[in-house]
Tab-separated table of C-alpha atoms in Angstrom:
chain	number	residue	atom	x	y	z
A	2	MET	CA	50.907	-24.971	37.284
A	3	CYS	CA	54.286	-25.405	38.917
A	4	ASN	CA	54.014	-23.972	42.428
A	5	LEU	CA	56.627	-26.230	43.971
A	6	TYR	CA	60.078	-27.341	42.895
A	7	ARG	CA	63.150	-28.945	44.400
A	8	MET	CA	66.747	-27.849	44.420
A	9	THR	CA	68.503	-30.616	46.333
A	10	ALA	CA	71.964	-30.363	44.785
A	11	LYS	CA	74.752	-28.699	46.749
A	12	GLU	CA	75.161	-24.961	46.183
A	13	ALA	CA	78.788	-25.462	45.162
A	14	GLU	CA	77.696	-27.923	42.453
A	15	ALA	CA	75.141	-25.460	41.061
A	16	ALA	CA	77.629	-22.579	41.238
A	17	GLU	CA	80.194	-24.623	39.318
A	18	LEU	CA	77.608	-25.679	36.732
A	19	PHE	CA	76.648	-22.052	36.047
A	20	GLY	CA	80.171	-20.668	36.409
A	21	ALA	CA	78.805	-18.447	39.172
A	22	ALA	CA	80.299	-17.189	42.409
A	23	PHE	CA	78.499	-18.322	45.546
A	24	THR	CA	78.784	-17.143	49.121
A	25	PRO	CA	77.624	-19.873	51.528
A	26	GLY	CA	74.894	-19.013	54.000
A	27	ALA	CA	71.978	-18.296	51.661
A	28	HIS	CA	68.680	-19.256	53.269
A	29	TYR	CA	66.399	-21.390	51.094
A	30	GLY	CA	64.729	-24.772	51.344
A	31	ALA	CA	65.312	-27.932	49.314
A	32	GLU	CA	61.607	-27.717	48.401
A	33	VAL	CA	60.754	-24.227	47.195
A	34	TRP	CA	57.165	-22.969	47.411
A	35	ALA	CA	55.806	-19.705	45.994
A	36	GLY	CA	56.664	-16.836	48.337
A	37	TYR	CA	59.732	-18.559	49.773
A	38	PRO	CA	63.408	-18.113	48.879
A	39	GLY	CA	65.149	-20.122	46.172
A	40	LEU	CA	68.493	-19.922	44.388
A	41	VAL	CA	68.923	-17.867	41.228
A	42	ALA	CA	71.942	-17.418	38.940
A	43	VAL	CA	72.209	-13.807	37.852
A	44	GLY	CA	75.118	-11.510	36.999
A	45	GLY	CA	77.740	-14.202	37.569
A	46	LYS	CA	76.458	-14.957	41.080
A	47	LEU	CA	74.303	-17.659	42.614
A	48	ARG	CA	72.106	-16.126	45.300
A	49	ALA	CA	68.804	-16.444	47.113
A	50	MET	CA	65.723	-14.434	46.131
A	51	SER	CA	62.000	-14.704	46.905
A	52	TRP	CA	60.015	-16.817	44.435
A	53	GLY	CA	57.169	-14.683	43.120
A	54	PHE	CA	56.530	-11.069	42.229
A	55	PRO	CA	54.243	-9.285	44.706
A	56	CYS	CA	50.661	-8.870	43.534
A	57	HIS	CA	48.491	-6.339	45.318
A	58	ALA	CA	44.758	-6.801	45.731
A	59	PHE	CA	42.060	-4.960	47.653
A	60	SER	CA	39.386	-6.289	49.985
A	61	LYS	CA	35.982	-6.521	48.323
A	62	LYS	CA	34.345	-5.736	51.674
A	63	THR	CA	36.438	-2.821	52.904
A	64	GLY	CA	38.340	-1.669	49.834
A	65	LYS	CA	41.550	-1.689	51.892
A	66	PRO	CA	44.753	-3.174	50.500
A	67	LEU	CA	45.410	-6.832	51.316
A	68	LYS	CA	48.785	-8.389	52.059
A	69	ALA	CA	50.719	-8.930	48.807
A	70	SER	CA	50.667	-12.467	47.412
A	71	PRO	CA	53.350	-13.996	45.154
A	72	VAL	CA	52.806	-14.462	41.425
A	73	ASN	CA	55.506	-17.006	40.723
A	74	ASN	CA	54.984	-18.008	37.089
A	75	ALA	CA	55.007	-15.854	33.966
A	76	ARG	CA	53.510	-17.215	30.730
A	77	ASP	CA	55.864	-16.794	27.796
A	78	ASP	CA	53.082	-15.260	25.682
A	79	LYS	CA	52.440	-12.544	28.303
A	80	LEU	CA	56.023	-11.374	28.939
A	81	ARG	CA	55.893	-8.434	26.515
A	82	VAL	CA	52.247	-7.572	27.211
A	83	TYR	CA	51.756	-7.276	30.965
A	84	PRO	CA	53.529	-4.506	32.885
A	85	ILE	CA	54.288	-6.845	35.814
A	86	TRP	CA	56.638	-8.838	33.542
A	87	ARG	CA	57.668	-6.490	30.708
A	88	ASP	CA	60.671	-4.632	32.200
A	89	SER	CA	62.070	-7.762	33.828
A	90	PHE	CA	61.811	-9.682	30.554
A	91	ARG	CA	63.715	-6.923	28.754
A	92	GLU	CA	66.310	-6.135	31.415
A	93	ARG	CA	66.519	-8.774	34.177
A	94	ARG	CA	66.638	-12.384	33.072
A	95	CYS	CA	68.043	-15.164	35.235
A	96	LEU	CA	68.592	-18.901	35.450
A	97	ILE	CA	66.852	-20.924	38.148
A	98	PRO	CA	68.698	-24.109	39.126
A	99	ILE	CA	66.336	-26.977	39.942
A	100	THR	CA	66.453	-30.748	40.289
A	101	LYS	CA	62.682	-31.426	39.852
A	102	TRP	CA	59.383	-29.605	39.535
A	103	CYS	CA	56.023	-30.734	40.793
A	104	GLU	CA	52.541	-30.824	39.337
A	105	PRO	CA	49.393	-31.942	41.160
A	106	GLU	CA	47.804	-34.950	39.511
A	107	GLY	CA	44.313	-36.305	40.097
A	108	GLU	CA	41.029	-34.974	41.456
A	109	ASP	CA	40.960	-31.612	43.188
A	110	ARG	CA	41.670	-31.982	46.933
A	111	ARG	CA	42.597	-35.642	46.374
A	112	ASN	CA	45.526	-35.082	44.081
A	113	THR	CA	49.060	-36.326	44.506
A	114	ARG	CA	52.389	-34.723	43.743
A	115	THR	CA	53.984	-35.844	40.512
A	116	TRP	CA	57.639	-34.873	40.120
A	117	TYR	CA	59.302	-34.151	36.774
A	118	SER	CA	63.003	-33.975	36.008
A	119	LEU	CA	65.425	-34.491	33.146
A	120	PRO	CA	66.681	-38.011	32.514
A	121	ASP	CA	70.307	-37.106	31.845
A	122	THR	CA	71.208	-34.630	34.589
A	123	GLU	CA	70.597	-33.949	38.256
A	124	VAL	CA	70.640	-30.137	38.185
A	125	PHE	CA	69.284	-28.152	35.272
A	126	ALA	CA	68.188	-24.585	34.585
A	127	VAL	CA	64.812	-23.088	33.868
A	128	ALA	CA	64.264	-19.603	32.501
A	129	GLY	CA	63.463	-16.861	34.967
A	130	ILE	CA	63.051	-13.131	35.303
A	131	TRP	CA	63.658	-11.042	38.416
A	132	ARG	CA	63.174	-7.589	39.888
A	133	PRO	CA	63.732	-5.659	43.107
A	134	THR	CA	60.626	-5.267	45.290
A	135	ASP	CA	59.790	-3.123	48.298
A	136	GLU	CA	57.981	-6.024	49.971
A	137	TRP	CA	60.486	-8.900	49.796
A	138	GLY	CA	63.731	-7.590	48.345
A	139	ASP	CA	64.768	-9.170	45.046
A	140	ALA	CA	62.169	-11.584	43.685
A	141	TYR	CA	62.028	-13.928	40.691
A	142	ALA	CA	59.442	-15.726	38.570
A	143	MET	CA	59.660	-18.819	36.358
A	144	VAL	CA	58.868	-18.465	32.680
A	145	MET	CA	56.296	-21.045	31.574
A	146	VAL	CA	55.758	-22.437	28.068
A	147	ASP	CA	53.353	-24.887	26.445
A	148	GLY	CA	53.783	-28.317	27.988
A	149	CYS	CA	55.586	-31.094	26.145
A	150	GLU	CA	53.895	-34.328	25.080
A	151	GLN	CA	54.920	-36.112	28.302
A	152	MET	CA	53.109	-33.427	30.341
A	153	SER	CA	49.908	-33.346	28.286
A	154	ASP	CA	47.872	-35.564	30.641
A	155	VAL	CA	48.810	-33.465	33.660
A	156	HIS	CA	49.094	-29.816	32.595
A	157	ASP	CA	49.181	-27.680	29.465
A	158	ARG	CA	52.096	-25.514	30.720
A	159	MET	CA	55.543	-26.250	32.151
A	160	PRO	CA	58.755	-24.415	33.106
A	161	THR	CA	61.044	-23.360	30.248
A	162	VAL	CA	63.866	-25.895	30.499
A	163	LEU	CA	67.138	-24.513	29.143
A	164	ARG	CA	70.110	-26.607	28.065
A	165	GLY	CA	73.595	-25.200	28.715
A	166	GLU	CA	73.994	-23.903	25.171
A	167	GLY	CA	70.865	-21.730	25.640
A	168	TRP	CA	71.820	-20.082	28.940
A	169	ALA	CA	73.804	-17.163	27.500
A	170	ARG	CA	71.154	-16.534	24.866
A	171	TRP	CA	68.421	-16.380	27.513
A	172	THR	CA	70.310	-14.092	29.877
């Protein structure tokens, strides 16, 4: 599953692509890992949010709460079913600008990173949902769908890639 992606284009380029306002100074990396900040287009603005909704677990030994961990991908078939995703799917959709996403390929612990992108564009959008959190401020998750034929050897799921004509419909 996609737990790493790149956004190496300039913020101004992404803001122009999405017709979004952008205030320079957002903190995010060119490689975005779960739990770290990435750029999101929402409400006419391009801004940084944490990648992953907080998930709370309890220690099996002590029963005490553990530090929240990020759940960064939401399956499209679970968006209406699970409470963690439901309200965000209905009320808070976003676009996530990316240049590539990564999937591990090969044997466990010996795998390599395989990067996927679109052949005709540098920056593109994937579907996302977001929500405010007490732990990390605003956070977002990628919406995943069944993988395309080109992905079938590597993974059965992939990010929901949206072409420009589908952005308004998604949001």
